[in-house]
């Protein structure tokens, strides 16, 4: 805007524009936790702060960490469009309910980037008060019950001359995964 000086400072690697005509765009949470099998998708809310009448776009993208695309979740690479008056959008990332026992929770990252507007009087910055330019999605494994294993008999007696002995292992209290 003519004659108006824009001042941008960085706080914790987030650009903060002291000009009131800036739009801040970010995810509502730094970490989103979901449970494989119970939750069908991770629901991510992307919110705007600033002038609601200014349209803009921002790219939302999933990035592998310990979770693998296709095995644990279905990847997303999408441009979100904030029209006039739109204050927030919800993007779902579908989870894959597999039978693999991972023994640990797995994670993937969701990142915002390439924010832009055609309105020359406004800038779109990632992050803001209570908003984040990226977040981590933690998938809790529901396949943690491979079961308990025990011998069928606590004591087996055989003659040394028998040559071999058949022992039976019982699997109880869970059948998930291959062991």
PDB file of C-alpha atoms in Angstrom:
ATOM      1  CA  UNK A   1       0.000   0.000   0.000  1.00  0.00           C
ATOM      2  CA  UNK A   2       1.463   3.348  -1.008  1.00  0.00           C
ATOM      3  CA  UNK A   3       3.398   5.144   1.712  1.00  0.00           C
ATOM      4  CA  UNK A   4       2.955   2.274   4.194  1.00  0.00           C
ATOM      5  CA  UNK A   5       6.073   0.485   5.370  1.00  0.00           C
ATOM      6  CA  UNK A   6       5.776  -3.258   5.948  1.00  0.00           C
ATOM      7  CA  UNK A   7       7.775  -4.683   8.820  1.00  0.00           C
ATOM      8  CA  UNK A   8       8.304  -8.443   9.059  1.00  0.00           C
ATOM      9  CA  UNK A   9      10.070 -10.056  12.001  1.00  0.00           C
ATOM     10  CA  UNK A  10      10.801 -13.722  12.761  1.00  0.00           C
ATOM     11  CA  UNK A  11       9.824 -15.333  16.046  1.00  0.00           C
ATOM     12  CA  UNK A  12      10.688 -19.030  16.473  1.00  0.00           C
ATOM     13  CA  UNK A  13      11.152 -19.380  12.681  1.00  0.00           C
ATOM     14  CA  UNK A  14       7.633 -18.023  12.022  1.00  0.00           C
ATOM     15  CA  UNK A  15       7.320 -14.790  10.057  1.00  0.00           C
ATOM     16  CA  UNK A  16       5.206 -12.247  11.895  1.00  0.00           C
ATOM     17  CA  UNK A  17       4.131  -9.207   9.912  1.00  0.00           C
ATOM     18  CA  UNK A  18       3.394  -6.165  12.014  1.00  0.00           C
ATOM     19  CA  UNK A  19       1.229  -4.811   9.177  1.00  0.00           C
ATOM     20  CA  UNK A  20      -2.475  -5.388   9.950  1.00  0.00           C
ATOM     21  CA  UNK A  21      -3.228  -6.243   6.310  1.00  0.00           C
ATOM     22  CA  UNK A  22      -1.491  -9.623   6.596  1.00  0.00           C
ATOM     23  CA  UNK A  23      -3.322 -12.914   6.526  1.00  0.00           C
ATOM     24  CA  UNK A  24      -1.990 -15.724   8.677  1.00  0.00           C
ATOM     25  CA  UNK A  25      -2.784 -19.286   7.677  1.00  0.00           C
ATOM     26  CA  UNK A  26      -1.997 -22.371   9.716  1.00  0.00           C
ATOM     27  CA  UNK A  27      -2.966 -25.716  11.140  1.00  0.00           C
ATOM     28  CA  UNK A  28      -4.828 -25.696  14.468  1.00  0.00           C
ATOM     29  CA  UNK A  29      -2.627 -28.326  16.133  1.00  0.00           C
ATOM     30  CA  UNK A  30       1.071 -29.159  16.278  1.00  0.00           C
ATOM     31  CA  UNK A  31       0.269 -32.869  16.877  1.00  0.00           C
ATOM     32  CA  UNK A  32      -2.841 -34.818  15.841  1.00  0.00           C
ATOM     33  CA  UNK A  33      -3.288 -38.301  17.356  1.00  0.00           C
ATOM     34  CA  UNK A  34      -5.450 -40.957  15.719  1.00  0.00           C
ATOM     35  CA  UNK A  35      -6.037 -44.679  16.304  1.00  0.00           C
ATOM     36  CA  UNK A  36      -5.657 -47.114  13.416  1.00  0.00           C
ATOM     37  CA  UNK A  37      -8.909 -48.993  12.886  1.00  0.00           C
ATOM     38  CA  UNK A  38     -11.044 -46.730  15.119  1.00  0.00           C
ATOM     39  CA  UNK A  39     -10.388 -43.525  13.215  1.00  0.00           C
ATOM     40  CA  UNK A  40     -10.907 -43.677   9.463  1.00  0.00           C
ATOM     41  CA  UNK A  41      -9.018 -40.409   8.835  1.00  0.00           C
ATOM     42  CA  UNK A  42      -6.910 -37.714  10.460  1.00  0.00           C
ATOM     43  CA  UNK A  43      -8.973 -34.508  10.373  1.00  0.00           C
ATOM     44  CA  UNK A  44      -6.824 -31.410   9.981  1.00  0.00           C
ATOM     45  CA  UNK A  45      -8.207 -27.891  10.342  1.00  0.00           C
ATOM     46  CA  UNK A  46      -6.477 -25.112   8.408  1.00  0.00           C
ATOM     47  CA  UNK A  47      -7.559 -21.683   9.611  1.00  0.00           C
ATOM     48  CA  UNK A  48      -7.075 -18.101   8.497  1.00  0.00           C
ATOM     49  CA  UNK A  49      -6.462 -15.096  10.729  1.00  0.00           C
ATOM     50  CA  UNK A  50      -6.863 -11.662   9.224  1.00  0.00           C
ATOM     51  CA  UNK A  51      -9.102 -10.158   6.539  1.00  0.00           C
ATOM     52  CA  UNK A  52     -11.810 -12.702   5.652  1.00  0.00           C
ATOM     53  CA  UNK A  53     -12.720 -10.964   2.381  1.00  0.00           C
ATOM     54  CA  UNK A  54      -9.352 -11.703   0.729  1.00  0.00           C
ATOM     55  CA  UNK A  55      -9.185 -15.014  -1.208  1.00  0.00           C
ATOM     56  CA  UNK A  56      -5.950 -17.034  -1.180  1.00  0.00           C
ATOM     57  CA  UNK A  57      -4.569 -20.525  -1.734  1.00  0.00           C
ATOM     58  CA  UNK A  58      -2.177 -22.718   0.228  1.00  0.00           C
ATOM     59  CA  UNK A  59      -0.695 -26.129  -0.565  1.00  0.00           C
ATOM     60  CA  UNK A  60      -1.211 -28.966   1.966  1.00  0.00           C
ATOM     61  CA  UNK A  61       1.099 -31.944   1.614  1.00  0.00           C
ATOM     62  CA  UNK A  62       1.781 -35.140   3.586  1.00  0.00           C
ATOM     63  CA  UNK A  63       5.383 -36.252   4.098  1.00  0.00           C
ATOM     64  CA  UNK A  64       6.538 -39.677   5.310  1.00  0.00           C
ATOM     65  CA  UNK A  65       8.274 -40.007   8.659  1.00  0.00           C
ATOM     66  CA  UNK A  66       8.047 -43.409  10.393  1.00  0.00           C
ATOM     67  CA  UNK A  67       4.604 -44.001   8.822  1.00  0.00           C
ATOM     68  CA  UNK A  68       4.683 -45.153   5.215  1.00  0.00           C
ATOM     69  CA  UNK A  69       2.362 -43.795   2.544  1.00  0.00           C
ATOM     70  CA  UNK A  70       0.135 -46.616   1.298  1.00  0.00           C
ATOM     71  CA  UNK A  71       0.884 -48.825   4.301  1.00  0.00           C
ATOM     72  CA  UNK A  72      -0.324 -46.500   7.088  1.00  0.00           C
ATOM     73  CA  UNK A  73      -2.079 -43.583   5.319  1.00  0.00           C
ATOM     74  CA  UNK A  74      -3.073 -42.331   1.882  1.00  0.00           C
ATOM     75  CA  UNK A  75      -0.944 -39.348   0.893  1.00  0.00           C
ATOM     76  CA  UNK A  76      -2.382 -35.916   0.114  1.00  0.00           C
ATOM     77  CA  UNK A  77      -0.902 -33.161  -2.041  1.00  0.00           C
ATOM     78  CA  UNK A  78      -3.613 -30.581  -2.568  1.00  0.00           C
ATOM     79  CA  UNK A  79      -4.074 -26.852  -3.033  1.00  0.00           C
ATOM     80  CA  UNK A  80      -6.682 -25.505  -0.597  1.00  0.00           C
ATOM     81  CA  UNK A  81      -8.663 -22.470  -1.722  1.00  0.00           C
ATOM     82  CA  UNK A  82      -9.921 -19.985   0.839  1.00  0.00           C
ATOM     83  CA  UNK A  83     -12.687 -18.008  -0.870  1.00  0.00           C
ATOM     84  CA  UNK A  84     -14.114 -14.734   0.406  1.00  0.00           C
ATOM     85  CA  UNK A  85     -15.546 -15.228   3.879  1.00  0.00           C
ATOM     86  CA  UNK A  86     -14.061 -18.716   4.357  1.00  0.00           C
ATOM     87  CA  UNK A  87     -12.332 -18.781   7.749  1.00  0.00           C
ATOM     88  CA  UNK A  88     -11.328 -22.448   7.945  1.00  0.00           C
ATOM     89  CA  UNK A  89     -11.168 -25.643   5.899  1.00  0.00           C
ATOM     90  CA  UNK A  90     -10.994 -29.246   7.101  1.00  0.00           C
ATOM     91  CA  UNK A  91      -8.820 -31.679   5.156  1.00  0.00           C
ATOM     92  CA  UNK A  92      -8.989 -35.402   5.887  1.00  0.00           C
ATOM     93  CA  UNK A  93      -6.052 -37.753   5.410  1.00  0.00           C
ATOM     94  CA  UNK A  94      -7.375 -41.303   5.077  1.00  0.00           C
ATOM     95  CA  UNK A  95      -5.773 -43.949   7.291  1.00  0.00           C
ATOM     96  CA  UNK A  96      -4.996 -47.506   6.177  1.00  0.00           C
ATOM     97  CA  UNK A  97      -6.122 -50.164   8.660  1.00  0.00           C
ATOM     98  CA  UNK A  98      -3.507 -52.853   8.221  1.00  0.00           C
ATOM     99  CA  UNK A  99      -2.896 -56.026  10.222  1.00  0.00           C
ATOM    100  CA  UNK A 100       0.817 -55.403  10.717  1.00  0.00           C
ATOM    101  CA  UNK A 101       1.920 -55.270  14.340  1.00  0.00           C
ATOM    102  CA  UNK A 102       4.175 -52.216  14.390  1.00  0.00           C
ATOM    103  CA  UNK A 103       4.920 -52.358  18.152  1.00  0.00           C
ATOM    104  CA  UNK A 104       5.323 -48.569  18.099  1.00  0.00           C
ATOM    105  CA  UNK A 105       3.207 -45.649  17.029  1.00  0.00           C
ATOM    106  CA  UNK A 106       4.123 -44.254  13.609  1.00  0.00           C
ATOM    107  CA  UNK A 107       4.017 -40.656  12.385  1.00  0.00           C
ATOM    108  CA  UNK A 108       3.825 -38.575   9.254  1.00  0.00           C
ATOM    109  CA  UNK A 109       4.097 -34.825   8.741  1.00  0.00           C
ATOM    110  CA  UNK A 110       1.567 -32.447   7.217  1.00  0.00           C
ATOM    111  CA  UNK A 111       3.095 -29.279   5.775  1.00  0.00           C
ATOM    112  CA  UNK A 112       1.626 -26.067   4.409  1.00  0.00           C
ATOM    113  CA  UNK A 113       3.508 -24.164   1.694  1.00  0.00           C
ATOM    114  CA  UNK A 114       3.161 -22.082  -1.465  1.00  0.00           C
ATOM    115  CA  UNK A 115       0.650 -19.669   0.058  1.00  0.00           C
ATOM    116  CA  UNK A 116      -0.428 -16.877  -2.280  1.00  0.00           C
ATOM    117  CA  UNK A 117      -3.059 -14.284  -3.026  1.00  0.00           C
ATOM    118  CA  UNK A 118      -3.714 -12.103  -6.052  1.00  0.00           C
ATOM    119  CA  UNK A 119      -4.586  -9.166  -3.768  1.00  0.00           C
ATOM    120  CA  UNK A 120      -1.525  -6.878  -3.877  1.00  0.00           C
ATOM    121  CA  UNK A 121      -2.444  -5.170  -0.614  1.00  0.00           C
ATOM    122  CA  UNK A 122      -2.162  -8.356   1.447  1.00  0.00           C
ATOM    123  CA  UNK A 123       0.415 -11.012   2.218  1.00  0.00           C
ATOM    124  CA  UNK A 124      -0.266 -14.568   3.334  1.00  0.00           C
ATOM    125  CA  UNK A 125       2.086 -15.832   6.040  1.00  0.00           C
ATOM    126  CA  UNK A 126       2.229 -19.344   7.474  1.00  0.00           C
ATOM    127  CA  UNK A 127       1.640 -19.755  11.183  1.00  0.00           C
ATOM    128  CA  UNK A 128       0.264 -17.220  13.577  1.00  0.00           C
ATOM    129  CA  UNK A 129      -1.129 -17.042  17.064  1.00  0.00           C
ATOM    130  CA  UNK A 130      -2.035 -20.631  17.952  1.00  0.00           C
ATOM    131  CA  UNK A 131      -1.378 -21.783  14.384  1.00  0.00           C
ATOM    132  CA  UNK A 132       1.365 -23.884  12.854  1.00  0.00           C
ATOM    133  CA  UNK A 133       2.871 -24.171   9.379  1.00  0.00           C
ATOM    134  CA  UNK A 134       3.188 -27.932   9.846  1.00  0.00           C
ATOM    135  CA  UNK A 135       2.039 -30.657  12.202  1.00  0.00           C
ATOM    136  CA  UNK A 136       2.803 -34.270  13.012  1.00  0.00           C
ATOM    137  CA  UNK A 137       0.097 -36.950  12.784  1.00  0.00           C
ATOM    138  CA  UNK A 138       0.653 -39.833  15.202  1.00  0.00           C
ATOM    139  CA  UNK A 139      -1.041 -43.136  14.336  1.00  0.00           C
ATOM    140  CA  UNK A 140      -1.537 -45.416  17.329  1.00  0.00           C
ATOM    141  CA  UNK A 141      -1.340 -49.063  16.277  1.00  0.00           C
ATOM    142  CA  UNK A 142      -4.448 -51.099  17.133  1.00  0.00           C
ATOM    143  CA  UNK A 143      -2.724 -54.368  16.223  1.00  0.00           C
ATOM    144  CA  UNK A 144      -0.738 -54.564  19.440  1.00  0.00           C
ATOM    145  CA  UNK A 145      -2.244 -57.810  20.686  1.00  0.00           C
ATOM    146  CA  UNK A 146      -0.289 -60.594  19.049  1.00  0.00           C
ATOM    147  CA  UNK A 147      -1.323 -62.736  22.031  1.00  0.00           C
ATOM    148  CA  UNK A 148       0.360 -64.534  24.867  1.00  0.00           C
ATOM    149  CA  UNK A 149       2.300 -67.729  24.304  1.00  0.00           C
ATOM    150  CA  UNK A 150       2.699 -70.646  26.676  1.00  0.00           C
ATOM    151  CA  UNK A 151       3.456 -74.314  26.604  1.00  0.00           C
ATOM    152  CA  UNK A 152       0.420 -76.621  26.550  1.00  0.00           C
ATOM    153  CA  UNK A 153       1.954 -78.631  29.395  1.00  0.00           C
ATOM    154  CA  UNK A 154       4.227 -77.192  32.048  1.00  0.00           C
ATOM    155  CA  UNK A 155       6.115 -80.474  32.331  1.00  0.00           C
ATOM    156  CA  UNK A 156       6.765 -83.176  29.748  1.00  0.00           C
ATOM    157  CA  UNK A 157       8.547 -86.426  30.525  1.00  0.00           C
ATOM    158  CA  UNK A 158      10.034 -88.655  27.818  1.00  0.00           C
ATOM    159  CA  UNK A 159      12.596 -91.390  27.728  1.00  0.00           C
ATOM    160  CA  UNK A 160      15.999 -90.413  26.408  1.00  0.00           C
ATOM    161  CA  UNK A 161      15.740 -93.171  23.840  1.00  0.00           C
ATOM    162  CA  UNK A 162      12.523 -91.648  22.338  1.00  0.00           C
ATOM    163  CA  UNK A 163      14.619 -89.603  19.871  1.00  0.00           C
ATOM    164  CA  UNK A 164      12.252 -86.633  19.718  1.00  0.00           C
ATOM    165  CA  UNK A 165       9.330 -85.054  21.509  1.00  0.00           C
ATOM    166  CA  UNK A 166       6.364 -83.015  20.251  1.00  0.00           C
ATOM    167  CA  UNK A 167       5.689 -79.841  22.240  1.00  0.00           C
ATOM    168  CA  UNK A 168       2.590 -77.687  21.777  1.00  0.00           C
ATOM    169  CA  UNK A 169       2.607 -73.892  22.075  1.00  0.00           C
ATOM    170  CA  UNK A 170      -0.704 -72.173  22.805  1.00  0.00           C
ATOM    171  CA  UNK A 171      -1.505 -68.645  21.655  1.00  0.00           C
ATOM    172  CA  UNK A 172      -4.172 -66.898  23.754  1.00  0.00           C
ATOM    173  CA  UNK A 173      -5.533 -63.372  24.365  1.00  0.00           C
ATOM    174  CA  UNK A 174      -4.976 -62.085  20.847  1.00  0.00           C
ATOM    175  CA  UNK A 175      -4.353 -63.264  17.316  1.00  0.00           C
ATOM    176  CA  UNK A 176      -3.125 -60.109  15.558  1.00  0.00           C
ATOM    177  CA  UNK A 177      -0.170 -60.305  13.251  1.00  0.00           C
ATOM    178  CA  UNK A 178       2.208 -63.029  12.260  1.00  0.00           C
ATOM    179  CA  UNK A 179       4.572 -64.279  14.952  1.00  0.00           C
TER     180      UNK A 179
END
